[in-house]
CSV table of C-alpha atoms (C1' of nucleotides) in Angstrom, one decimal:
chain,number,residue,atom,x,y,z
A,19,MET,CA,-39.8,80.5,-65.1
A,20,ALA,CA,-42.6,80.1,-62.7
A,21,GLN,CA,-40.6,77.3,-61.2
A,22,LYS,CA,-37.4,79.2,-60.9
A,23,ASP,CA,-39.3,82.0,-59.3
A,24,THR,CA,-40.8,79.8,-56.7
A,25,VAL,CA,-37.5,78.1,-55.9
A,26,ASP,CA,-35.8,81.5,-55.5
A,27,ARG,CA,-38.5,82.9,-53.3
A,28,ILE,CA,-38.2,79.9,-51.1
A,29,LEU,CA,-34.5,80.2,-50.9
A,30,ASN,CA,-34.6,83.9,-50.1
A,31,ALA,CA,-37.1,83.4,-47.4
A,32,ALA,CA,-35.3,80.4,-45.9
A,33,GLU,CA,-32.0,82.1,-46.0
A,34,ALA,CA,-33.2,85.1,-44.1
A,35,LEU,CA,-35.3,83.2,-41.6
A,36,PHE,CA,-32.6,80.5,-40.9
A,37,ALA,CA,-30.1,83.3,-40.3
A,38,GLU,CA,-32.4,85.1,-38.0
A,39,ARG,CA,-33.6,82.2,-35.8
A,40,GLY,CA,-31.9,79.0,-36.7
A,41,PHE,CA,-32.9,75.8,-38.5
A,42,ALA,CA,-35.0,73.9,-36.0
A,43,GLU,CA,-36.7,77.1,-34.9
A,44,THR,CA,-37.9,77.9,-38.5
A,45,SER,CA,-40.8,75.8,-39.8
A,46,LEU,CA,-41.6,75.1,-43.4
A,47,ARG,CA,-44.9,76.9,-42.7
A,48,THR,CA,-43.1,80.1,-41.8
A,49,ILE,CA,-40.8,79.8,-44.8
A,50,THR,CA,-43.6,79.1,-47.3
A,51,SER,CA,-45.9,81.8,-46.0
A,52,THR,CA,-43.1,84.4,-46.0
A,53,ALA,CA,-42.2,83.4,-49.5
A,54,ASN,CA,-45.9,83.5,-50.6
A,55,VAL,CA,-45.8,79.9,-51.9
A,56,ASN,CA,-47.7,76.9,-51.0
A,57,LEU,CA,-46.6,74.7,-48.1
A,58,ALA,CA,-46.1,71.7,-50.3
A,59,ALA,CA,-43.7,73.6,-52.6
A,60,VAL,CA,-40.7,73.0,-50.5
A,61,ASN,CA,-41.1,69.3,-50.5
A,62,TYR,CA,-41.8,69.3,-54.2
A,63,HIS,CA,-38.8,71.3,-55.2
A,64,PHE,CA,-36.3,70.3,-52.6
A,65,GLY,CA,-37.5,67.0,-51.3
A,66,SER,CA,-37.1,67.7,-47.6
A,67,LYS,CA,-36.2,70.4,-45.1
A,68,LYS,CA,-32.7,69.0,-44.8
A,69,ALA,CA,-32.2,69.3,-48.5
A,70,LEU,CA,-33.5,72.9,-48.4
A,71,ILE,CA,-30.9,73.8,-45.7
A,72,GLN,CA,-28.2,72.3,-47.9
A,73,ALA,CA,-29.5,74.2,-50.9
A,74,VAL,CA,-29.4,77.5,-49.0
A,75,PHE,CA,-25.7,76.9,-48.2
A,76,VAL,CA,-24.9,75.9,-51.7
A,77,ARG,CA,-26.4,79.0,-53.1
A,78,PHE,CA,-24.2,81.0,-50.7
A,79,LEU,CA,-21.0,79.0,-51.0
A,80,GLU,CA,-20.9,78.2,-54.7
A,81,PRO,CA,-20.1,81.8,-55.9
A,82,LEU,CA,-17.7,82.3,-53.0
A,83,SER,CA,-15.9,79.1,-53.8
A,84,ASP,CA,-15.7,80.0,-57.5
A,85,THR,CA,-14.5,83.6,-56.8
A,86,LEU,CA,-11.9,82.4,-54.3
A,87,SER,CA,-10.6,79.6,-56.6
A,88,ASP,CA,-10.1,82.1,-59.4
A,89,GLN,CA,-8.3,84.5,-57.2
A,90,LEU,CA,-6.1,81.8,-55.9
A,91,ASP,CA,-5.3,80.7,-59.4
A,92,THR,CA,-4.3,84.2,-60.3
A,93,VAL,CA,-2.0,84.4,-57.3
A,94,GLU,CA,-0.4,81.1,-58.1
A,95,GLU,CA,0.2,82.0,-61.7
A,96,GLU,CA,1.7,85.3,-60.9
A,97,GLY,CA,3.8,83.5,-58.3
A,98,LYS,CA,4.2,86.7,-56.4
A,99,GLU,CA,4.7,86.9,-52.6
A,100,MET,CA,1.5,87.4,-50.7
A,101,LEU,CA,1.8,88.8,-47.2
A,102,LEU,CA,-0.7,87.8,-44.5
A,103,ASP,CA,-2.6,91.0,-44.8
A,104,ASP,CA,-2.9,90.6,-48.5
A,105,LEU,CA,-4.3,87.2,-48.1
A,106,LEU,CA,-6.8,88.4,-45.5
A,107,ASP,CA,-7.9,91.2,-47.8
A,108,LEU,CA,-8.3,88.8,-50.6
A,109,LEU,CA,-10.6,86.6,-48.5
A,110,VAL,CA,-12.7,89.6,-47.4
A,111,ALA,CA,-13.0,90.8,-50.9
A,112,ALA,CA,-14.1,87.3,-52.1
A,113,VAL,CA,-16.7,87.0,-49.4
A,114,THR,CA,-18.2,90.4,-49.9
A,115,SER,CA,-18.1,90.4,-53.7
A,116,ALA,CA,-19.5,86.9,-54.1
A,117,HIS,CA,-22.9,88.3,-53.2
A,118,GLY,CA,-22.9,91.7,-54.9
A,119,ASN,CA,-21.3,93.6,-52.0
A,120,ASP,CA,-24.5,93.4,-50.0
A,121,VAL,CA,-23.4,93.7,-46.4
A,122,ASN,CA,-26.6,92.3,-45.1
A,123,ARG,CA,-26.1,89.2,-47.1
A,124,THR,CA,-22.6,88.9,-45.8
A,125,ALA,CA,-23.9,89.1,-42.3
A,126,SER,CA,-26.5,86.4,-43.1
A,127,PHE,CA,-23.7,84.3,-44.4
A,128,MET,CA,-21.7,84.6,-41.2
A,129,ARG,CA,-24.7,83.8,-39.2
A,130,LEU,CA,-25.5,80.7,-41.2
A,131,LEU,CA,-21.9,79.7,-40.9
A,132,SER,CA,-22.1,80.0,-37.2
A,133,LEU,CA,-25.3,78.0,-37.1
A,134,ALA,CA,-23.7,75.3,-39.3
A,135,TYR,CA,-21.1,74.8,-36.5
A,136,THR,CA,-23.3,75.2,-33.5
A,137,GLN,CA,-26.5,73.5,-34.5
A,138,SER,CA,-25.4,70.0,-34.5
A,139,GLN,CA,-26.7,69.3,-38.1
A,140,GLY,CA,-24.2,66.5,-38.7
A,141,HIS,CA,-25.4,66.0,-42.2
A,142,LEU,CA,-24.7,69.7,-43.1
A,143,ARG,CA,-21.2,69.7,-41.6
A,144,ASP,CA,-20.1,66.6,-43.5
A,145,TYR,CA,-21.7,67.9,-46.7
A,146,LEU,CA,-19.9,71.2,-46.5
A,147,ARG,CA,-16.6,69.7,-45.7
A,148,GLU,CA,-16.8,67.3,-48.6
A,149,ARG,CA,-17.9,70.0,-51.0
A,150,TYR,CA,-15.8,72.9,-50.0
A,151,GLY,CA,-12.9,71.4,-48.0
A,152,ARG,CA,-10.7,71.6,-51.1
A,153,VAL,CA,-10.8,75.3,-51.6
A,154,SER,CA,-10.6,76.1,-47.9
A,155,ASN,CA,-7.5,73.9,-47.5
A,156,ARG,CA,-6.0,75.5,-50.5
A,157,TYR,CA,-6.5,79.0,-48.9
A,158,ILE,CA,-5.0,77.9,-45.6
A,159,SER,CA,-2.0,76.4,-47.3
A,160,MET,CA,-1.3,79.7,-49.0
A,161,LEU,CA,-0.9,81.2,-45.6
A,162,ARG,CA,2.0,79.0,-45.1
A,163,PRO,CA,4.7,81.0,-46.9
A,164,ALA,CA,3.3,84.2,-45.3
A,165,CYS,CA,3.9,82.7,-41.8
A,166,PRO,CA,7.0,80.7,-42.2
A,167,GLN,CA,7.7,80.5,-38.5
A,168,LEU,CA,4.5,78.6,-37.8
A,169,SER,CA,4.3,74.8,-37.5
A,170,ASP,CA,1.4,73.2,-39.3
A,171,LYS,CA,-0.3,72.7,-36.0
A,172,ALA,CA,0.1,76.4,-35.0
A,173,LEU,CA,-1.2,77.5,-38.4
A,174,PHE,CA,-4.2,75.2,-38.0
A,175,TRP,CA,-5.3,76.4,-34.6
A,176,ASN,CA,-4.5,80.1,-35.3
A,177,THR,CA,-6.6,80.1,-38.4
A,178,HIS,CA,-9.5,78.6,-36.5
A,179,PHE,CA,-9.1,81.1,-33.7
A,180,ALA,CA,-9.4,83.8,-36.4
A,181,LEU,CA,-12.4,82.1,-37.9
A,182,GLY,CA,-14.0,82.0,-34.5
A,183,ALA,CA,-13.4,85.7,-33.9
A,184,ALA,CA,-14.8,86.6,-37.3
A,185,VAL,CA,-17.8,84.3,-37.2
A,186,PHE,CA,-18.8,85.3,-33.7
A,187,SER,CA,-18.4,89.0,-34.0
A,188,LEU,CA,-19.9,89.4,-37.5
A,189,SER,CA,-22.8,86.9,-36.9
A,190,ASN,CA,-23.7,88.8,-33.8
A,191,TYR,CA,-22.9,92.2,-35.2
A,192,ASP,CA,-26.3,93.7,-34.6
A,193,ALA,CA,-26.6,92.5,-31.0
A,194,LEU,CA,-23.0,93.5,-30.2
A,195,GLN,CA,-23.4,96.9,-31.8
A,196,ALA,CA,-26.6,97.5,-29.9
A,197,MET,CA,-25.0,96.5,-26.7
A,198,HIS,CA,-22.0,98.8,-27.2
A,199,ASN,CA,-24.3,101.6,-28.3
A,200,ASP,CA,-26.4,101.1,-25.1
A,201,ASP,CA,-23.4,101.5,-23.0
A,202,THR,CA,-21.5,104.3,-24.6
A,203,GLY,CA,-23.7,105.8,-27.3
A,204,GLU,CA,-21.0,105.2,-29.9
A,205,GLU,CA,-21.7,103.7,-33.3
A,206,SER,CA,-19.5,101.1,-35.0
A,207,PRO,CA,-20.3,100.8,-38.7
A,208,ILE,CA,-19.7,97.2,-39.9
A,209,ARG,CA,-16.9,98.3,-42.2
A,210,GLU,CA,-15.0,99.7,-39.2
A,211,VAL,CA,-15.6,96.5,-37.2
A,212,ILE,CA,-14.2,94.5,-40.1
A,213,LYS,CA,-11.1,96.7,-40.1
A,214,ARG,CA,-10.6,96.2,-36.4
A,215,LEU,CA,-11.2,92.5,-36.8
A,216,LEU,CA,-8.5,92.3,-39.5
A,217,GLY,CA,-6.1,94.0,-37.3
A,218,PHE,CA,-6.9,91.6,-34.5
A,219,ILE,CA,-6.5,88.6,-36.7
A,220,SER,CA,-3.4,89.9,-38.4
A,221,ALA,CA,-1.7,90.3,-35.0
A,222,GLY,CA,-2.8,86.9,-33.7
A,223,VAL,CA,-2.2,84.5,-36.6
A,224,PRO,CA,1.6,84.8,-36.6
A,225,VAL,CA,1.9,84.0,-32.9
A,226,THR,CA,3.4,80.7,-32.0
A,227,LEU,CA,4.5,78.8,-28.8
A,228,GLU,CA,7.4,77.1,-30.4
B,15,MET,CA,-33.4,64.5,-0.9
B,16,ALA,CA,-35.3,62.5,-3.5
B,17,GLN,CA,-36.3,65.9,-4.9
B,18,LYS,CA,-32.8,67.2,-5.0
B,19,ASP,CA,-31.7,64.0,-6.7
B,20,THR,CA,-34.3,64.3,-9.4
B,21,VAL,CA,-33.6,67.9,-10.0
B,22,ASP,CA,-29.8,67.3,-10.3
B,23,ARG,CA,-30.3,64.4,-12.6
B,24,ILE,CA,-32.5,66.5,-14.8
B,25,LEU,CA,-30.0,69.3,-14.8
B,26,ASN,CA,-27.1,66.9,-15.6
B,27,ALA,CA,-28.9,65.3,-18.5
B,28,ALA,CA,-30.2,68.7,-19.8
B,29,GLU,CA,-26.8,70.3,-19.6
B,30,ALA,CA,-25.1,67.5,-21.5
B,31,LEU,CA,-27.8,67.2,-24.1
B,32,PHE,CA,-28.2,70.9,-24.7
B,33,ALA,CA,-24.5,71.3,-25.1
B,34,GLU,CA,-24.4,68.4,-27.6
B,35,ARG,CA,-27.3,69.3,-29.8
B,36,GLY,CA,-28.9,72.6,-28.9
B,37,PHE,CA,-32.1,73.7,-27.1
B,38,ALA,CA,-34.8,73.3,-29.8
B,39,GLU,CA,-33.3,70.0,-30.9
B,40,THR,CA,-33.5,68.5,-27.4
B,41,SER,CA,-36.9,67.4,-26.3
B,42,LEU,CA,-38.1,67.1,-22.7
B,43,ARG,CA,-38.8,63.4,-23.5
B,44,THR,CA,-35.1,62.9,-24.4
B,45,ILE,CA,-34.0,64.7,-21.3
B,46,THR,CA,-36.2,62.8,-18.9
B,47,SER,CA,-35.5,59.4,-20.3
B,48,THR,CA,-31.8,60.1,-20.2
B,49,ALA,CA,-32.1,61.2,-16.6
B,50,ASN,CA,-34.4,58.2,-15.8
B,51,VAL,CA,-37.1,60.4,-14.4
B,52,ASN,CA,-40.7,60.9,-15.3
B,53,LEU,CA,-41.6,63.2,-18.2
B,54,ALA,CA,-43.8,65.3,-15.9
B,55,ALA,CA,-40.9,65.9,-13.5
B,56,VAL,CA,-39.4,68.8,-15.6
B,57,ASN,CA,-42.6,70.7,-15.5
B,58,TYR,CA,-43.2,70.0,-11.9
B,59,HIS,CA,-39.7,71.1,-10.7
B,60,PHE,CA,-38.9,73.8,-13.2
B,61,GLY,CA,-42.3,74.9,-14.6
B,62,SER,CA,-41.3,74.9,-18.3
B,63,LYS,CA,-38.6,74.1,-20.7
B,64,LYS,CA,-37.5,77.7,-20.9
B,65,ALA,CA,-37.1,77.8,-17.1
B,66,LEU,CA,-35.1,74.6,-17.3
B,67,ILE,CA,-32.7,76.2,-19.8
B,68,GLN,CA,-32.2,79.1,-17.5
B,69,ALA,CA,-31.6,76.8,-14.6
B,70,VAL,CA,-28.9,75.0,-16.5
B,71,PHE,CA,-27.2,78.3,-17.1
B,72,VAL,CA,-27.5,79.5,-13.5
B,73,ARG,CA,-26.0,76.3,-12.2
B,74,PHE,CA,-23.0,76.9,-14.5
B,75,LEU,CA,-22.7,80.6,-14.1
B,76,GLU,CA,-23.3,81.1,-10.4
B,77,PRO,CA,-20.1,79.5,-9.2
B,78,LEU,CA,-18.1,81.2,-11.9
B,79,SER,CA,-19.6,84.5,-11.1
B,80,ASP,CA,-18.8,84.1,-7.4
B,81,THR,CA,-15.3,82.9,-8.0
B,82,LEU,CA,-14.5,85.7,-10.4
B,83,SER,CA,-16.0,88.3,-8.1
B,84,ASP,CA,-13.9,87.2,-5.2
B,85,GLN,CA,-10.8,87.2,-7.4
B,86,LEU,CA,-11.5,90.7,-8.7
B,87,ASP,CA,-12.1,91.9,-5.1
B,88,THR,CA,-8.7,90.6,-4.1
B,89,VAL,CA,-7.0,92.2,-7.1
B,90,GLU,CA,-8.7,95.5,-6.2
B,91,GLU,CA,-7.8,95.4,-2.6
B,92,GLU,CA,-4.2,94.6,-3.3
B,93,GLY,CA,-4.2,97.4,-5.8
B,94,LYS,CA,-1.4,95.8,-7.7
B,95,GLU,CA,-0.8,96.2,-11.4
B,96,MET,CA,-2.4,93.4,-13.5
B,97,LEU,CA,-0.9,92.8,-16.9
B,98,LEU,CA,-3.1,91.6,-19.7
B,99,ASP,CA,-1.7,88.1,-19.5
B,100,ASP,CA,-2.3,88.0,-15.8
B,101,LEU,CA,-5.9,88.9,-16.3
B,102,LEU,CA,-6.4,86.3,-18.9
B,103,ASP,CA,-4.9,83.6,-16.7
B,104,LEU,CA,-7.1,84.8,-13.9
B,105,LEU,CA,-10.2,84.3,-16.1
B,106,VAL,CA,-9.1,80.9,-17.3
B,107,ALA,CA,-8.5,79.8,-13.7
B,108,ALA,CA,-11.9,81.1,-12.6
B,109,VAL,CA,-13.7,79.2,-15.5
B,110,THR,CA,-11.9,75.9,-15.0
B,111,SER,CA,-11.9,75.9,-11.2
B,112,ALA,CA,-15.5,77.0,-10.9
B,113,HIS,CA,-16.5,73.4,-11.9
B,114,GLY,CA,-13.9,71.3,-10.2
B,115,ASN,CA,-11.3,71.5,-13.0
B,116,ASP,CA,-13.4,69.1,-15.1
B,117,VAL,CA,-12.3,69.8,-18.6
B,118,ASN,CA,-15.4,68.2,-20.1
B,119,ARG,CA,-17.6,70.5,-18.1
B,120,THR,CA,-15.6,73.5,-19.3
B,121,ALA,CA,-16.1,72.4,-22.8
B,122,SER,CA,-19.8,72.0,-22.2
B,123,PHE,CA,-19.8,75.5,-20.7
B,124,MET,CA,-18.3,76.9,-23.8
B,125,ARG,CA,-20.7,75.1,-26.0
B,126,LEU,CA,-23.6,76.4,-24.0
B,127,LEU,CA,-22.2,79.9,-24.1
B,128,SER,CA,-22.0,79.6,-27.8
B,129,LEU,CA,-25.6,78.4,-28.0
B,130,ALA,CA,-26.7,81.3,-25.8
B,131,TYR,CA,-25.4,83.7,-28.4
B,132,THR,CA,-26.6,81.9,-31.5
B,133,GLN,CA,-29.8,80.3,-30.4
B,134,SER,CA,-31.2,82.3,-27.6
B,135,GLN,CA,-34.6,83.7,-28.6
B,136,GLY,CA,-34.2,86.7,-26.5
B,137,HIS,CA,-35.4,85.4,-23.1
B,138,LEU,CA,-32.1,83.7,-22.3
B,139,ARG,CA,-29.9,86.5,-23.5
B,140,ASP,CA,-31.7,89.2,-21.6
B,141,TYR,CA,-31.8,87.0,-18.5
B,142,LEU,CA,-28.1,86.4,-18.5
B,143,ARG,CA,-27.2,89.9,-19.3
B,144,GLU,CA,-29.3,91.2,-16.4
B,145,ARG,CA,-27.9,88.6,-14.0
B,146,TYR,CA,-24.3,88.5,-15.0
B,147,GLY,CA,-23.7,91.7,-16.8
B,148,ARG,CA,-22.2,93.4,-13.7
B,149,VAL,CA,-19.4,90.9,-13.2
B,150,SER,CA,-18.5,90.7,-16.8
B,151,ASN,CA,-18.4,94.5,-17.2
B,152,ARG,CA,-16.3,94.7,-14.1
B,153,TYR,CA,-13.8,92.2,-15.6
B,154,ILE,CA,-13.6,94.1,-18.9
B,155,SER,CA,-13.1,97.4,-17.1
B,156,MET,CA,-10.1,95.9,-15.3
B,157,LEU,CA,-8.5,95.3,-18.7
B,158,ARG,CA,-8.5,99.1,-19.2
B,159,PRO,CA,-5.3,99.9,-17.3
B,160,ALA,CA,-3.6,96.9,-18.9
B,161,CYS,CA,-4.3,98.3,-22.3
B,162,PRO,CA,-4.0,102.1,-21.9
B,163,GLN,CA,-3.6,102.7,-25.6
B,164,LEU,CA,-7.0,101.4,-26.4
B,165,SER,CA,-10.1,103.5,-26.8
B,166,ASP,CA,-13.3,102.2,-25.2
B,167,LYS,CA,-14.5,101.2,-28.5
B,168,ALA,CA,-11.4,99.3,-29.5
B,169,LEU,CA,-11.4,97.5,-26.1
B,170,PHE,CA,-15.0,96.5,-26.5
B,171,TRP,CA,-14.6,95.0,-30.0
B,172,ASN,CA,-11.2,93.4,-29.2
B,173,THR,CA,-12.6,91.6,-26.2
B,174,HIS,CA,-15.5,90.3,-28.2
B,175,PHE,CA,-13.2,89.1,-31.0
B,176,ALA,CA,-11.3,87.3,-28.2
B,177,LEU,CA,-14.5,85.9,-26.8
B,178,GLY,CA,-15.4,84.7,-30.3
B,179,ALA,CA,-12.1,83.0,-30.8
B,180,ALA,CA,-12.4,81.2,-27.4
B,181,VAL,CA,-16.0,80.2,-27.7
B,182,PHE,CA,-15.7,78.9,-31.2
B,183,SER,CA,-12.5,76.9,-30.8
B,184,LEU,CA,-13.2,75.5,-27.4
B,185,SER,CA,-16.9,74.7,-28.1
B,186,ASN,CA,-15.9,72.9,-31.3
B,187,TYR,CA,-12.8,71.5,-29.8
B,188,ASP,CA,-13.7,67.8,-30.4
B,189,ALA,CA,-14.6,68.3,-34.0
B,190,LEU,CA,-11.6,70.6,-34.7
B,191,GLN,CA,-9.1,68.2,-33.1
B,192,ALA,CA,-10.6,65.3,-35.0
B,193,MET,CA,-10.3,67.3,-38.3
B,194,HIS,CA,-6.7,68.2,-37.6
B,195,ASN,CA,-5.9,64.7,-36.5
B,196,ASP,CA,-7.4,63.4,-39.7
B,197,ASP,CA,-5.2,65.6,-41.8
B,198,THR,CA,-1.9,65.4,-40.1
B,199,GLY,CA,-2.1,62.6,-37.5
B,200,GLU,CA,-1.1,65.1,-34.8
B,201,GLU,CA,-2.8,65.4,-31.4
B,202,SER,CA,-3.6,68.7,-29.7
B,203,PRO,CA,-4.5,68.2,-26.1
B,204,ILE,CA,-6.9,70.8,-24.9
B,205,ARG,CA,-4.5,72.4,-22.5
B,206,GLU,CA,-2.1,73.1,-25.4
B,207,VAL,CA,-5.0,74.6,-27.4
B,208,ILE,CA,-5.8,76.9,-24.5
B,209,LYS,CA,-2.2,78.0,-24.3
B,210,ARG,CA,-2.2,78.7,-28.1
B,211,LEU,CA,-5.5,80.5,-27.7
B,212,LEU,CA,-4.1,82.7,-24.9
B,213,GLY,CA,-1.2,83.6,-27.1
B,214,PHE,CA,-3.5,84.5,-29.9
B,215,ILE,CA,-5.7,86.6,-27.8
B,216,SER,CA,-2.9,88.3,-25.9
B,217,ALA,CA,-1.4,89.4,-29.3
B,218,GLY,CA,-4.7,90.6,-30.7
B,219,VAL,CA,-6.4,92.5,-27.8
B,220,PRO,CA,-3.8,95.3,-27.6
B,221,VAL,CA,-4.2,96.1,-31.3
B,222,THR,CA,-5.8,99.4,-32.3
B,223,LEU,CA,-6.5,101.4,-35.4
B,224,GLU,CA,-6.2,104.7,-33.7
C,27,DG,C1',-46.3,72.9,-61.4
C,28,DT,C1',-49.4,74.3,-57.9
C,29,DC,C1',-53.0,73.6,-54.9
C,30,DT,C1',-56.0,71.6,-50.7
C,31,DA,C1',-56.5,68.4,-47.4
C,32,DT,C1',-54.8,65.3,-44.4
C,33,DA,C1',-51.9,61.7,-42.6
C,34,DA,C1',-48.6,60.5,-39.1
C,35,DC,C1',-46.1,61.9,-35.6
C,36,DG,C1',-43.5,64.4,-31.8
C,37,DC,C1',-43.9,68.2,-29.0
C,38,DG,C1',-44.8,70.8,-24.3
C,39,DA,C1',-47.8,70.9,-20.8
C,40,DT,C1',-51.3,69.4,-17.4
C,41,DA,C1',-55.1,66.9,-14.8
C,42,DG,C1',-55.7,63.6,-11.5
C,43,DA,C1',-54.7,59.0,-9.2
C,44,DC,C1',-51.4,57.4,-5.9
D,24,DG,C1',-43.1,64.0,-5.1
D,25,DT,C1',-44.0,60.8,-8.7
D,26,DC,C1',-46.7,58.5,-11.8
D,27,DT,C1',-50.0,57.5,-16.1
D,28,DA,C1',-52.8,59.2,-19.5
D,29,DT,C1',-54.0,62.5,-22.5
D,30,DC,C1',-55.0,67.1,-24.5
D,31,DG,C1',-54.1,70.3,-28.0
D,32,DC,C1',-51.1,72.0,-31.0
D,33,DG,C1',-47.4,72.4,-34.6
D,34,DT,C1',-44.5,69.8,-37.3
D,35,DT,C1',-42.9,67.4,-41.9
D,36,DA,C1',-44.3,65.0,-45.5
D,37,DT,C1',-47.6,63.2,-49.0
D,38,DA,C1',-51.8,61.9,-51.8
D,39,DG,C1',-54.7,63.4,-55.1
D,40,DA,C1',-57.6,67.1,-57.5
D,41,DC,C1',-56.8,70.7,-60.8
DNA sequence: GTCTATAACGCGATAGAC
DNA sequence: GTCTATCGCGTTATAGAC
């Protein structure tokens, strides 16, 4: 119990700090002092900083992966037609519900995802692809019948354009919202931004050159 | 002359290394040894690592900012209608031509831009916004007549969704292309990806909830 | 399982010779 | 303007007492 407590406190602090400032910019000293645990605890419980980074991702992605798998199972069993918008809503629901509908944690998730791509942590990228490639490929392949006019290539790139739009705007949501508020005085609650984002993606994904 | 040579070699090495692995992950020692200059040269010529990072961005953004300003001047003088696709093409042309149509350098630019958003600890972001906010706002405001149905808010968010799609897909172009090639054996030259991206953006930007 | 203390190293920056 | 040498600090990781 004492162990589990320490481990969770480290993970909580690491998750928040990594999302806020990045991996290299966050020292184990900062993590352990934020978590109110001893400096040596990270290496004792996780073995290394790299392993801690991976553990943070696993704690995030495991529930999401499970939720999404279940939902995809249900869809397949029922065999009913899923439109693009249905599939997008399903994904949003899986992401937000996987962490107790806590919007802040979803924002952290997006920020971490963005860091996983930009901070050239090769180890992390390979690890995630190996561990979660299956479910993400499965999701993408379910988009196929919803966009019958797209070639595999068009589907691949369009989904990654969509991922980029989502990751960028949500991971920088605070800064963008502040920028827009500075300029116009208008507020954009995150739910509204997500709705706009879904409209944007839903219009772009079906587009093809062929 | 010897000075200019050293400065340029530092900038070249820093630009490539930063784009490849990020700011915090790139040490001055790595930069100077790649550039074949002395370790002390960075602090002599730039003053600090922070200042070097800014200098890398300025070298990238100054030609782009100039080119874009000129093009926007021309458009305004002629007073002719610019459609959304025309404005997107204009931006692509400005970005690629600003650095001698070198695709690798454009990819580096995207990667750096992505880092500036995800990794900047404030100083860089403020610096860039102060220095280049004017021209970017000017560009965005020229989108207004091309998308008359959009509210200011919708225009703001849609352009940032588009920026996210562009930055993410182009800055990770190598990795994404490799991933897609792994799965399907198909090649996607970057010019083709850019065409697909423009189609995606062009479909998404005009979308509004209102 | 948790702590203190410290090893071993890489970092940015600078002083001073040339 | 460029070099060597080094300072001072922060880092991850670990050994060993409790």
